[in-house]
mmCIF file of C-alpha atoms in Angstrom:
data_model
loop_
_atom_site.group_PDB
_atom_site.id
_atom_site.type_symbol
_atom_site.label_atom_id
_atom_site.label_comp_id
_atom_site.label_asym_id
_atom_site.label_seq_id
_atom_site.Cartn_x
_atom_site.Cartn_y
_atom_site.Cartn_z
ATOM 1 C CA MET G 1 0.053 -0.078 -0.094
ATOM 2 C CA THR G 2 1.157 3.401 -0.973
ATOM 3 C CA THR G 3 0.559 6.646 1.076
ATOM 4 C CA ASP G 4 0.854 10.262 0.588
ATOM 5 C CA PRO G 5 4.455 11.334 0.547
ATOM 6 C CA LYS G 6 4.063 14.563 2.663
ATOM 7 C CA HIS G 7 2.452 12.658 5.402
ATOM 8 C CA LEU G 8 5.109 9.817 5.115
ATOM 9 C CA LYS G 9 7.699 12.262 5.476
ATOM 10 C CA ARG G 10 6.044 14.105 8.595
ATOM 11 C CA MET G 11 5.453 10.673 10.169
ATOM 12 C CA LYS G 12 8.997 9.598 9.864
ATOM 13 C CA ALA G 13 10.067 12.947 11.416
ATOM 14 C CA ILE G 14 7.934 12.271 14.309
ATOM 15 C CA LYS G 15 8.933 8.503 14.632
ATOM 16 C CA GLU G 16 12.507 9.621 14.449
ATOM 17 C CA LYS G 17 11.945 12.141 17.603
ATOM 18 C CA GLN G 18 9.628 9.526 19.471
ATOM 19 C CA ASP G 19 12.240 6.876 19.245
ATOM 20 C CA GLN G 20 14.891 9.147 20.495
ATOM 21 C CA LYS G 21 12.725 10.002 23.620
ATOM 22 C CA ILE G 22 12.103 6.355 24.145
ATOM 23 C CA ALA G 23 15.796 5.587 24.100
ATOM 24 C CA ALA G 24 16.440 8.355 26.343
ATOM 25 C CA ALA G 25 14.081 7.093 29.058
ATOM 26 C CA ASP G 26 16.175 4.081 30.065
ATOM 27 C CA GLN G 27 15.691 3.953 33.805
ATOM 28 C CA GLU G 28 14.081 0.645 34.904
ATOM 29 C CA ARG G 29 12.139 1.340 38.273
ATOM 30 C CA GLY G 30 8.773 1.636 39.820
ATOM 31 C CA VAL G 31 7.314 5.042 39.575
ATOM 32 C CA THR G 32 5.194 7.078 42.029
ATOM 33 C CA ILE G 33 2.073 8.772 40.618
ATOM 34 C CA LEU G 34 -0.053 11.606 42.072
ATOM 35 C CA LEU G 35 -3.684 12.428 40.767
ATOM 36 C CA ALA G 36 -5.148 15.529 41.973
ATOM 37 C CA GLY G 37 -7.153 18.318 41.176
ATOM 38 C CA PRO G 38 -11.004 18.974 41.349
ATOM 39 C CA GLY G 39 -11.903 17.115 38.098
ATOM 40 C CA LYS G 40 -13.356 13.681 37.760
ATOM 41 C CA GLY G 41 -10.742 10.973 37.057
ATOM 42 C CA LYS G 42 -8.416 10.555 40.035
ATOM 43 C CA SER G 43 -9.520 7.460 41.827
ATOM 44 C CA SER G 44 -10.873 5.850 38.542
ATOM 45 C CA SER G 45 -7.965 6.390 36.852
ATOM 46 C CA SER G 46 -5.786 4.515 39.745
ATOM 47 C CA PHE G 47 -8.271 1.655 39.247
ATOM 48 C CA GLY G 48 -7.555 1.498 35.473
ATOM 49 C CA MET G 49 -3.904 1.294 36.473
ATOM 50 C CA LEU G 50 -4.917 -1.629 38.725
ATOM 51 C CA ALA G 51 -6.681 -3.330 36.199
ATOM 52 C CA ARG G 52 -3.649 -2.841 33.742
ATOM 53 C CA SER G 53 -1.080 -4.036 36.198
ATOM 54 C CA LEU G 54 -3.395 -7.390 36.870
ATOM 55 C CA GLY G 55 -3.118 -7.975 33.244
ATOM 56 C CA HIS G 56 0.407 -8.205 33.488
ATOM 57 C CA GLY G 57 -0.030 -10.533 36.500
ATOM 58 C CA HIS G 58 1.252 -8.334 39.524
ATOM 59 C CA LYS G 59 -0.003 -8.152 42.778
ATOM 60 C CA VAL G 60 -1.725 -5.213 43.974
ATOM 61 C CA ALA G 61 -3.162 -3.293 47.116
ATOM 62 C CA VAL G 62 -5.538 -0.658 47.600
ATOM 63 C CA VAL G 63 -5.789 1.415 50.980
ATOM 64 C CA GLN G 64 -8.889 3.434 50.640
ATOM 65 C CA PHE G 65 -8.686 6.404 53.124
ATOM 66 C CA LEU G 66 -12.201 8.058 52.813
ATOM 67 C CA LYS G 67 -14.412 5.159 51.361
ATOM 68 C CA GLY G 68 -15.189 2.084 53.742
ATOM 69 C CA ALA G 69 -18.593 2.884 55.102
ATOM 70 C CA MET G 70 -20.621 1.842 51.952
ATOM 71 C CA SER G 71 -19.604 -0.641 49.243
ATOM 72 C CA THR G 72 -18.578 0.646 45.963
ATOM 73 C CA GLY G 73 -18.460 -0.595 42.374
ATOM 74 C CA GLU G 74 -14.791 -0.759 42.357
ATOM 75 C CA GLU G 75 -14.613 -2.538 45.783
ATOM 76 C CA MET G 76 -17.194 -5.160 44.719
ATOM 77 C CA PHE G 77 -15.459 -5.931 41.393
ATOM 78 C CA PHE G 78 -11.876 -5.830 42.475
ATOM 79 C CA SER G 79 -12.133 -7.639 45.737
ATOM 80 C CA GLN G 80 -13.099 -10.650 43.918
ATOM 81 C CA GLN G 81 -10.129 -10.734 41.824
ATOM 82 C CA ASP G 82 -6.918 -12.625 42.294
ATOM 83 C CA ASN G 83 -3.830 -10.862 43.434
ATOM 84 C CA VAL G 84 -5.793 -7.868 44.902
ATOM 85 C CA ASP G 85 -5.763 -6.772 48.694
ATOM 86 C CA TRP G 86 -8.289 -4.161 49.250
ATOM 87 C CA TYR G 87 -8.666 -2.304 52.277
ATOM 88 C CA ALA G 88 -11.574 0.151 52.327
ATOM 89 C CA MET G 89 -10.628 1.725 55.737
ATOM 90 C CA GLY G 90 -12.369 4.922 55.930
ATOM 91 C CA ASP G 91 -15.582 6.040 57.833
ATOM 92 C CA GLY G 92 -16.847 8.492 54.804
ATOM 93 C CA PHE G 93 -16.629 12.119 54.138
ATOM 94 C CA THR G 94 -15.835 14.271 57.240
ATOM 95 C CA TRP G 95 -19.142 16.089 57.213
ATOM 96 C CA GLU G 96 -20.852 12.629 57.321
ATOM 97 C CA THR G 97 -19.012 11.263 60.385
ATOM 98 C CA GLN G 98 -18.958 14.618 61.981
ATOM 99 C CA ASN G 99 -16.611 13.244 64.339
ATOM 100 C CA LYS G 100 -12.959 14.319 64.240
ATOM 101 C CA GLU G 101 -11.490 12.060 66.604
ATOM 102 C CA GLN G 102 -13.004 9.177 64.972
ATOM 103 C CA ASP G 103 -11.760 10.312 61.377
ATOM 104 C CA ILE G 104 -8.294 10.687 63.074
ATOM 105 C CA ALA G 105 -8.387 7.262 64.559
ATOM 106 C CA SER G 106 -9.500 5.720 61.065
ATOM 107 C CA ALA G 107 -6.895 7.458 59.440
ATOM 108 C CA LYS G 108 -4.299 6.044 61.645
ATOM 109 C CA ARG G 109 -5.468 2.883 61.110
ATOM 110 C CA ALA G 110 -5.342 3.157 57.297
ATOM 111 C CA TRP G 111 -1.824 4.490 57.521
ATOM 112 C CA ALA G 112 -0.420 1.676 59.373
ATOM 113 C CA LYS G 113 -1.819 -0.733 56.914
ATOM 114 C CA ALA G 114 -0.386 1.478 54.073
ATOM 115 C CA GLU G 115 3.048 1.621 55.777
ATOM 116 C CA ALA G 116 3.120 -2.238 55.907
ATOM 117 C CA LEU G 117 2.167 -2.441 52.280
ATOM 118 C CA LEU G 118 4.843 0.071 51.018
ATOM 119 C CA ALA G 119 7.465 -1.996 52.733
ATOM 120 C CA ASP G 120 6.384 -5.439 51.131
ATOM 121 C CA ASP G 121 8.020 -6.318 47.864
ATOM 122 C CA ARG G 122 5.438 -8.563 46.892
ATOM 123 C CA TYR G 123 3.315 -6.037 45.721
ATOM 124 C CA GLN G 124 3.925 -4.107 42.170
ATOM 125 C CA LEU G 125 1.130 -1.638 42.600
ATOM 126 C CA VAL G 126 -0.028 -0.032 46.016
ATOM 127 C CA ILE G 127 -2.670 2.587 45.625
ATOM 128 C CA LEU G 128 -3.349 5.238 48.495
ATOM 129 C CA ASP G 129 -6.845 6.512 47.394
ATOM 130 C CA GLU G 130 -7.723 9.887 48.793
ATOM 131 C CA ILE G 131 -4.666 10.025 51.021
ATOM 132 C CA THR G 132 -4.185 13.727 50.334
ATOM 133 C CA TYR G 133 -7.426 14.689 52.115
ATOM 134 C CA MET G 134 -5.671 13.247 55.363
ATOM 135 C CA PHE G 135 -2.585 15.504 55.080
ATOM 136 C CA LYS G 136 -5.049 18.592 54.093
ATOM 137 C CA PHE G 137 -7.214 18.004 57.073
ATOM 138 C CA ASN G 138 -4.007 17.248 59.474
ATOM 139 C CA TYR G 139 -5.366 13.991 60.335
ATOM 140 C CA LEU G 140 -1.975 12.464 59.336
ATOM 141 C CA GLU G 141 1.793 13.782 58.942
ATOM 142 C CA LEU G 142 2.973 13.971 55.628
ATOM 143 C CA GLN G 143 6.911 12.908 56.609
ATOM 144 C CA PRO G 144 5.964 9.395 57.150
ATOM 145 C CA THR G 145 4.321 9.009 53.825
ATOM 146 C CA LEU G 146 7.426 10.839 52.096
ATOM 147 C CA ASP G 147 9.986 8.395 53.958
ATOM 148 C CA ALA G 148 7.832 5.288 52.957
ATOM 149 C CA LEU G 149 7.724 6.355 49.482
ATOM 150 C CA LYS G 150 11.474 6.816 49.258
ATOM 151 C CA ASN G 151 12.176 3.558 51.052
ATOM 152 C CA ARG G 152 9.943 1.331 49.028
ATOM 153 C CA PRO G 153 10.940 -1.707 47.014
ATOM 154 C CA GLU G 154 12.513 -0.575 43.621
ATOM 155 C CA LYS G 155 9.951 -2.169 41.410
ATOM 156 C CA MET G 156 6.890 -0.983 43.269
ATOM 157 C CA ASN G 157 4.634 1.487 41.657
ATOM 158 C CA VAL G 158 2.453 3.645 43.902
ATOM 159 C CA ILE G 159 -0.513 5.758 43.034
ATOM 160 C CA LEU G 160 -1.722 8.454 45.346
ATOM 161 C CA THR G 161 -5.138 10.396 44.826
ATOM 162 C CA GLY G 162 -7.100 13.156 46.235
ATOM 163 C CA ARG G 163 -7.651 17.167 46.230
ATOM 164 C CA GLY G 164 -5.260 19.651 47.550
ATOM 165 C CA PRO G 165 -1.986 17.917 47.770
ATOM 166 C CA LYS G 166 0.773 19.515 49.767
ATOM 167 C CA GLN G 167 3.746 20.739 47.767
ATOM 168 C CA GLU G 168 6.345 18.587 49.543
ATOM 169 C CA LEU G 169 4.178 15.815 47.969
ATOM 170 C CA ILE G 170 4.090 16.890 44.737
ATOM 171 C CA ASP G 171 7.857 17.375 44.654
ATOM 172 C CA ALA G 172 8.655 13.730 45.994
ATOM 173 C CA VAL G 173 6.564 12.107 43.032
ATOM 174 C CA ASP G 174 7.582 10.955 39.607
ATOM 175 C CA THR G 175 4.447 11.987 37.772
ATOM 176 C CA TYR G 176 1.619 14.388 38.769
ATOM 177 C CA SER G 177 -1.262 14.942 36.666
ATOM 178 C CA HIS G 178 -3.625 17.796 37.833
ATOM 179 C CA ILE G 179 -7.226 17.142 36.827
ATOM 180 C CA LEU G 180 -9.428 20.255 36.086
ATOM 181 C CA ASP G 181 -13.340 20.175 36.300
ATOM 182 C CA GLU G 182 -14.195 21.945 33.213
ATOM 183 C CA LYS G 183 -18.014 20.336 33.420
ATOM 184 C CA HIS G 184 -19.670 17.983 35.686
ATOM 185 C CA ALA G 185 -22.843 16.329 35.136
ATOM 186 C CA PHE G 186 -23.853 16.402 38.984
ATOM 187 C CA LYS G 187 -23.473 20.232 38.932
ATOM 188 C CA ALA G 188 -26.184 20.269 36.122
ATOM 189 C CA GLY G 189 -28.626 18.218 38.111
ATOM 190 C CA VAL G 190 -27.787 14.457 37.190
ATOM 191 C CA LYS G 191 -27.660 12.163 40.111
ATOM 192 C CA ALA G 192 -24.431 10.381 40.681
ATOM 193 C CA GLN G 193 -24.505 7.198 38.806
ATOM 194 C CA PRO G 194 -23.378 3.897 39.736
ATOM 195 C CA GLY G 195 -20.525 2.486 37.929
ATOM 196 C CA ILE G 196 -19.481 6.236 37.185
ATOM 197 C CA GLU G 197 -19.202 7.825 40.503
ATOM 198 C CA TRP G 198 -18.925 4.854 42.677
ATOM 199 C CA MET J 1 -17.886 9.706 71.269
ATOM 200 C CA THR J 2 -17.720 13.605 71.641
ATOM 201 C CA THR J 3 -16.032 15.885 69.308
ATOM 202 C CA ASP J 4 -14.809 19.429 69.064
ATOM 203 C CA PRO J 5 -17.884 21.712 68.938
ATOM 204 C CA LYS J 6 -16.540 23.984 66.201
ATOM 205 C CA HIS J 7 -15.668 20.935 63.954
ATOM 206 C CA LEU J 8 -19.126 19.654 64.556
ATOM 207 C CA LYS J 9 -20.712 23.043 63.623
ATOM 208 C CA ARG J 10 -18.614 23.344 60.464
ATOM 209 C CA MET J 11 -19.417 19.919 59.444
ATOM 210 C CA LYS J 12 -23.199 20.291 60.117
ATOM 211 C CA ALA J 13 -22.865 23.105 57.784
ATOM 212 C CA ILE J 14 -21.014 21.547 55.026
ATOM 213 C CA LYS J 15 -23.281 18.406 55.308
ATOM 214 C CA GLU J 16 -26.442 20.920 54.776
ATOM 215 C CA LYS J 17 -24.823 22.440 51.753
ATOM 216 C CA GLN J 18 -23.973 18.583 50.325
ATOM 217 C CA ASP J 19 -27.260 17.396 51.043
ATOM 218 C CA GLN J 20 -28.960 20.303 49.113
ATOM 219 C CA LYS J 21 -26.669 19.855 46.202
ATOM 220 C CA ILE J 22 -27.370 16.030 46.188
ATOM 221 C CA ALA J 23 -31.143 16.726 46.382
ATOM 222 C CA ALA J 24 -30.857 19.186 43.448
ATOM 223 C CA ALA J 25 -29.171 16.471 41.429
ATOM 224 C CA ASP J 26 -32.355 14.483 40.623
ATOM 225 C CA GLN J 27 -32.087 13.808 37.000
ATOM 226 C CA GLU J 28 -31.851 9.948 36.442
ATOM 227 C CA ARG J 29 -29.976 9.352 33.095
ATOM 228 C CA GLY J 30 -26.811 8.037 31.698
ATOM 229 C CA VAL J 31 -24.044 10.558 31.425
ATOM 230 C CA THR J 32 -21.313 11.337 28.511
ATOM 231 C CA ILE J 33 -17.839 12.134 29.928
ATOM 232 C CA LEU J 34 -14.946 13.488 28.050
ATOM 233 C CA LEU J 35 -11.368 12.863 29.517
ATOM 234 C CA ALA J 36 -8.859 14.976 27.537
ATOM 235 C CA GLY J 37 -5.673 16.914 28.008
ATOM 236 C CA PRO J 38 -1.905 16.182 27.943
ATOM 237 C CA GLY J 39 -1.718 14.650 31.303
ATOM 238 C CA LYS J 40 -1.548 10.874 32.276
ATOM 239 C CA GLY J 41 -4.963 9.528 33.415
ATOM 240 C CA LYS J 42 -7.467 9.602 30.525
ATOM 241 C CA SER J 43 -7.872 6.262 29.494
ATOM 242 C CA SER J 44 -6.785 4.666 32.759
ATOM 243 C CA SER J 45 -9.746 6.661 34.309
ATOM 244 C CA SER J 46 -12.080 5.097 31.860
ATOM 245 C CA PHE J 47 -10.942 1.579 32.669
ATOM 246 C CA GLY J 48 -11.637 2.320 36.320
ATOM 247 C CA MET J 49 -15.199 3.562 35.826
ATOM 248 C CA LEU J 50 -15.412 0.139 33.511
ATOM 249 C CA ALA J 51 -14.389 -1.823 36.725
ATOM 250 C CA ARG J 52 -16.826 0.283 38.733
ATOM 251 C CA SER J 53 -19.450 -0.593 36.257
ATOM 252 C CA LEU J 54 -18.862 -4.185 36.327
ATOM 253 C CA GLY J 55 -18.881 -4.055 40.170
ATOM 254 C CA HIS J 56 -22.542 -3.063 39.673
ATOM 255 C CA GLY J 57 -23.421 -5.964 37.148
ATOM 256 C CA HIS J 58 -23.406 -3.808 34.160
ATOM 257 C CA LYS J 59 -22.851 -5.024 30.680
ATOM 258 C CA VAL J 60 -19.781 -2.773 28.972
ATOM 259 C CA ALA J 61 -18.145 -2.326 25.768
ATOM 260 C CA VAL J 62 -14.776 -0.797 24.797
ATOM 261 C CA VAL J 63 -13.463 0.224 21.317
ATOM 262 C CA GLN J 64 -9.923 1.446 21.130
ATOM 263 C CA PHE J 65 -9.104 3.510 18.183
ATOM 264 C CA LEU J 66 -5.397 3.546 18.446
ATOM 265 C CA LYS J 67 -4.304 0.512 20.384
ATOM 266 C CA GLY J 68 -5.008 -2.610 18.679
ATOM 267 C CA ALA J 69 -1.363 -3.759 17.270
ATOM 268 C CA MET J 70 0.174 -4.697 20.516
ATOM 269 C CA SER J 71 -1.511 -6.369 23.648
ATOM 270 C CA THR J 72 -2.064 -4.302 26.706
ATOM 271 C CA GLY J 73 -2.636 -4.990 30.385
ATOM 272 C CA GLU J 74 -5.987 -3.362 30.020
ATOM 273 C CA GLU J 75 -6.978 -5.838 27.236
ATOM 274 C CA MET J 76 -5.522 -8.847 28.853
ATOM 275 C CA PHE J 77 -7.445 -8.386 32.182
ATOM 276 C CA PHE J 78 -10.484 -7.172 30.890
ATOM 277 C CA SER J 79 -11.124 -9.332 28.027
ATOM 278 C CA GLN J 80 -11.048 -12.187 30.418
ATOM 279 C CA GLN J 81 -14.123 -10.850 32.393
ATOM 280 C CA ASP J 82 -17.953 -11.559 32.015
ATOM 281 C CA ASN J 83 -19.906 -8.806 30.706
ATOM 282 C CA VAL J 84 -17.079 -7.162 28.823
ATOM 283 C CA ASP J 85 -16.623 -6.837 24.908
ATOM 284 C CA TRP J 86 -13.284 -5.402 24.048
ATOM 285 C CA TYR J 87 -12.583 -4.259 20.574
ATOM 286 C CA ALA J 88 -8.860 -3.063 20.181
ATOM 287 C CA MET J 89 -9.198 -1.892 16.542
ATOM 288 C CA GLY J 90 -6.426 0.602 15.978
ATOM 289 C CA ASP J 91 -2.961 -0.150 13.970
ATOM 290 C CA GLY J 92 -0.872 1.929 16.587
ATOM 291 C CA PHE J 93 0.200 5.588 16.347
ATOM 292 C CA THR J 94 0.213 7.192 13.095
ATOM 293 C CA TRP J 95 3.955 7.610 13.264
ATOM 294 C CA GLU J 96 4.190 3.740 13.510
ATOM 295 C CA THR J 97 2.025 2.824 10.615
ATOM 296 C CA GLN J 98 3.310 5.644 8.373
ATOM 297 C CA ASN J 99 0.153 4.967 6.381
ATOM 298 C CA LYS J 100 -2.726 7.391 6.173
ATOM 299 C CA GLU J 101 -4.968 4.993 4.152
ATOM 300 C CA GLN J 102 -4.617 2.204 6.368
ATOM 301 C CA ASP J 103 -5.172 4.636 9.570
ATOM 302 C CA ILE J 104 -8.475 6.050 7.950
ATOM 303 C CA ALA J 105 -9.520 2.574 6.921
ATOM 304 C CA SER J 106 -8.978 1.294 10.561
ATOM 305 C CA ALA J 107 -10.966 4.375 11.957
ATOM 306 C CA LYS J 108 -13.740 3.843 9.955
ATOM 307 C CA ARG J 109 -14.090 0.176 10.819
ATOM 308 C CA ALA J 110 -13.724 0.959 14.500
ATOM 309 C CA TRP J 111 -16.442 3.754 14.235
ATOM 310 C CA ALA J 112 -18.701 1.387 12.542
ATOM 311 C CA LYS J 113 -18.276 -0.858 15.616
ATOM 312 C CA ALA J 114 -18.827 1.765 17.909
ATOM 313 C CA GLU J 115 -21.846 3.082 16.379
ATOM 314 C CA ALA J 116 -23.559 -0.271 16.683
ATOM 315 C CA LEU J 117 -22.738 -0.277 20.492
ATOM 316 C CA LEU J 118 -24.152 3.231 21.012
ATOM 317 C CA ALA J 119 -27.461 2.020 19.796
ATOM 318 C CA ASP J 120 -27.573 -1.262 21.767
ATOM 319 C CA ASP J 121 -29.319 -0.826 24.978
ATOM 320 C CA ARG J 122 -27.905 -3.982 26.604
ATOM 321 C CA TYR J 123 -24.850 -1.694 27.385
ATOM 322 C CA GLN J 124 -24.632 0.544 30.291
ATOM 323 C CA LEU J 125 -21.241 1.708 29.471
ATOM 324 C CA VAL J 126 -19.487 2.099 26.311
ATOM 325 C CA ILE J 127 -15.730 3.617 26.075
ATOM 326 C CA LEU J 128 -14.601 5.153 22.964
ATOM 327 C CA ASP J 129 -10.821 5.144 23.934
ATOM 328 C CA GLU J 130 -8.497 7.574 21.963
ATOM 329 C CA ILE J 131 -11.304 8.466 19.730
ATOM 330 C CA THR J 132 -10.630 12.321 19.704
ATOM 331 C CA TYR J 133 -7.399 11.672 17.879
ATOM 332 C CA MET J 134 -9.708 10.218 14.737
ATOM 333 C CA PHE J 135 -11.526 13.987 14.645
ATOM 334 C CA LYS J 136 -8.173 15.734 15.163
ATOM 335 C CA PHE J 137 -6.434 14.088 12.528
ATOM 336 C CA ASN J 138 -9.693 14.137 10.224
ATOM 337 C CA TYR J 139 -9.930 10.403 9.904
ATOM 338 C CA LEU J 140 -13.375 10.538 10.925
ATOM 339 C CA GLU J 141 -16.359 13.308 10.663
ATOM 340 C CA LEU J 142 -17.506 14.558 14.226
ATOM 341 C CA GLN J 143 -21.224 14.783 13.374
ATOM 342 C CA PRO J 144 -21.874 10.994 13.372
ATOM 343 C CA THR J 145 -20.671 10.835 16.837
ATOM 344 C CA LEU J 146 -22.375 13.661 18.113
ATOM 345 C CA ASP J 147 -25.658 12.052 16.573
ATOM 346 C CA ALA J 148 -24.926 8.683 18.010
ATOM 347 C CA LEU J 149 -24.393 10.250 21.747
ATOM 348 C CA LYS J 150 -27.516 12.201 21.402
ATOM 349 C CA ASN J 151 -29.783 9.169 20.109
ATOM 350 C CA ARG J 152 -28.196 6.536 22.385
ATOM 351 C CA PRO J 153 -30.231 4.711 25.041
ATOM 352 C CA GLU J 154 -31.188 6.782 27.945
ATOM 353 C CA LYS J 155 -29.474 4.735 30.585
ATOM 354 C CA MET J 156 -26.226 4.364 28.718
ATOM 355 C CA ASN J 157 -22.901 6.031 29.816
ATOM 356 C CA VAL J 158 -20.376 6.979 27.374
ATOM 357 C CA ILE J 159 -16.833 7.832 27.935
ATOM 358 C CA LEU J 160 -14.329 9.360 25.379
ATOM 359 C CA THR J 161 -10.936 9.931 25.826
ATOM 360 C CA GLY J 162 -8.018 11.398 23.695
ATOM 361 C CA ARG J 163 -6.002 14.580 23.456
ATOM 362 C CA GLY J 164 -7.198 17.972 21.610
ATOM 363 C CA PRO J 165 -11.053 17.456 21.475
ATOM 364 C CA LYS J 166 -13.241 19.677 19.290
ATOM 365 C CA GLN J 167 -15.094 22.444 20.946
ATOM 366 C CA GLU J 168 -18.325 20.850 19.464
ATOM 367 C CA LEU J 169 -17.626 17.611 21.368
ATOM 368 C CA ILE J 170 -16.872 19.518 24.543
ATOM 369 C CA ASP J 171 -20.388 21.285 24.251
ATOM 370 C CA ALA J 172 -21.862 17.893 23.701
ATOM 371 C CA VAL J 173 -20.908 16.069 26.803
ATOM 372 C CA ASP J 174 -22.283 16.395 30.368
ATOM 373 C CA THR J 175 -18.738 15.793 32.134
ATOM 374 C CA TYR J 176 -15.253 17.178 30.968
ATOM 375 C CA SER J 177 -12.153 16.898 32.886
ATOM 376 C CA HIS J 178 -9.402 18.110 31.302
ATOM 377 C CA ILE J 179 -5.895 16.694 32.586
ATOM 378 C CA LEU J 180 -2.808 18.593 32.962
ATOM 379 C CA ASP J 181 0.640 17.057 32.514
ATOM 380 C CA GLU J 182 2.469 18.809 35.638
ATOM 381 C CA LYS J 183 5.071 16.224 35.842
ATOM 382 C CA HIS J 184 5.786 12.837 34.171
ATOM 383 C CA ALA J 185 8.223 10.001 34.859
ATOM 384 C CA PHE J 186 9.001 9.311 31.208
ATOM 385 C CA LYS J 187 10.211 12.853 30.562
ATOM 386 C CA ALA J 188 12.582 12.150 33.680
ATOM 387 C CA GLY J 189 14.084 9.031 31.790
ATOM 388 C CA VAL J 190 12.051 6.469 33.466
ATOM 389 C CA LYS J 191 11.059 3.636 30.900
ATOM 390 C CA ALA J 192 7.130 3.331 30.529
ATOM 391 C CA GLN J 193 6.143 0.637 33.051
ATOM 392 C CA PRO J 194 3.880 -2.387 32.345
ATOM 393 C CA GLY J 195 0.642 -1.875 34.618
ATOM 394 C CA ILE J 196 1.161 1.985 34.308
ATOM 395 C CA GLU J 197 1.410 2.956 30.965
ATOM 396 C CA TRP J 198 -0.020 -0.214 29.001
#
């Protein structure tokens, strides 16, 4: 099959640049990823990478710092899969519990679990879902998380999600996506949909 | 258990506002979601919602407009699950194929599949992964997609991903997250990791 010579020339040039970029990225190690911002797609993106990771036969773990009071689609689905350890250890939103002491105790329990997972080299992926709120509300100190990320097994990938991340956390991670909320169905009056929001 | 009265007062006020927002969102229907922008988390977020949806017992379908030439973690994992129909119908990046005619033919085949799925009320979620590139490269017309979204079954959720979405598509969807690439491990020299990038 032939193709437009201009297109071919342009594509060859792009391919050359892409190949150079790929050759330059030669470090083989696990990465830390922060997904933050007001837009939809933070936790869901982490769960998509979890599925990807399972596709490669990895062992994975999830600690949810807010969710826990109510079953979610993600928990119902993934907790049935092989190679997944799922810990939904939150009590719900702070305005639902209305109890700061209880929220702090839950945060500490969840962190103890997370800290153990981050030191366990059987896991290729650990997700700390909505952990940033714990730092934002001063329910947890940031430093132990920074230390655990730094000292984790070399091949381990870690994903952290939630709004309002502290600058020190942004500085510490390899990849940071900030998700803008340009438009949201909920604000336009559509009820939160199962399978989409939870 | 008691709690700090200031905290309690603040939380009660937040809860009241939240409850008002929840009550105001009373439309029960499927939503359309666009995940775009240069940052990491577009396709992965759609796959996370797919997992959520499976957790609720939904039937789902995915059409991948770029991926197809090579197996990915997401395909290996989800194509083994019940209630998932997975169509990886792309030939790879345009600079890999270097063949515009072939790319256009693949785009048209993928769209024919997508159009049939968008009219099929057995599916509660349809993902059109990286479809925005097809419009950006002028491989597909946008209007048939806008029409299919508008005329889809009422309860169907649809997620569209990719960079550089056209304004008419942004205008048409219910939810739009724009994902900024604040930092990326690949640019810092880390090889694309299985389970994270594919």
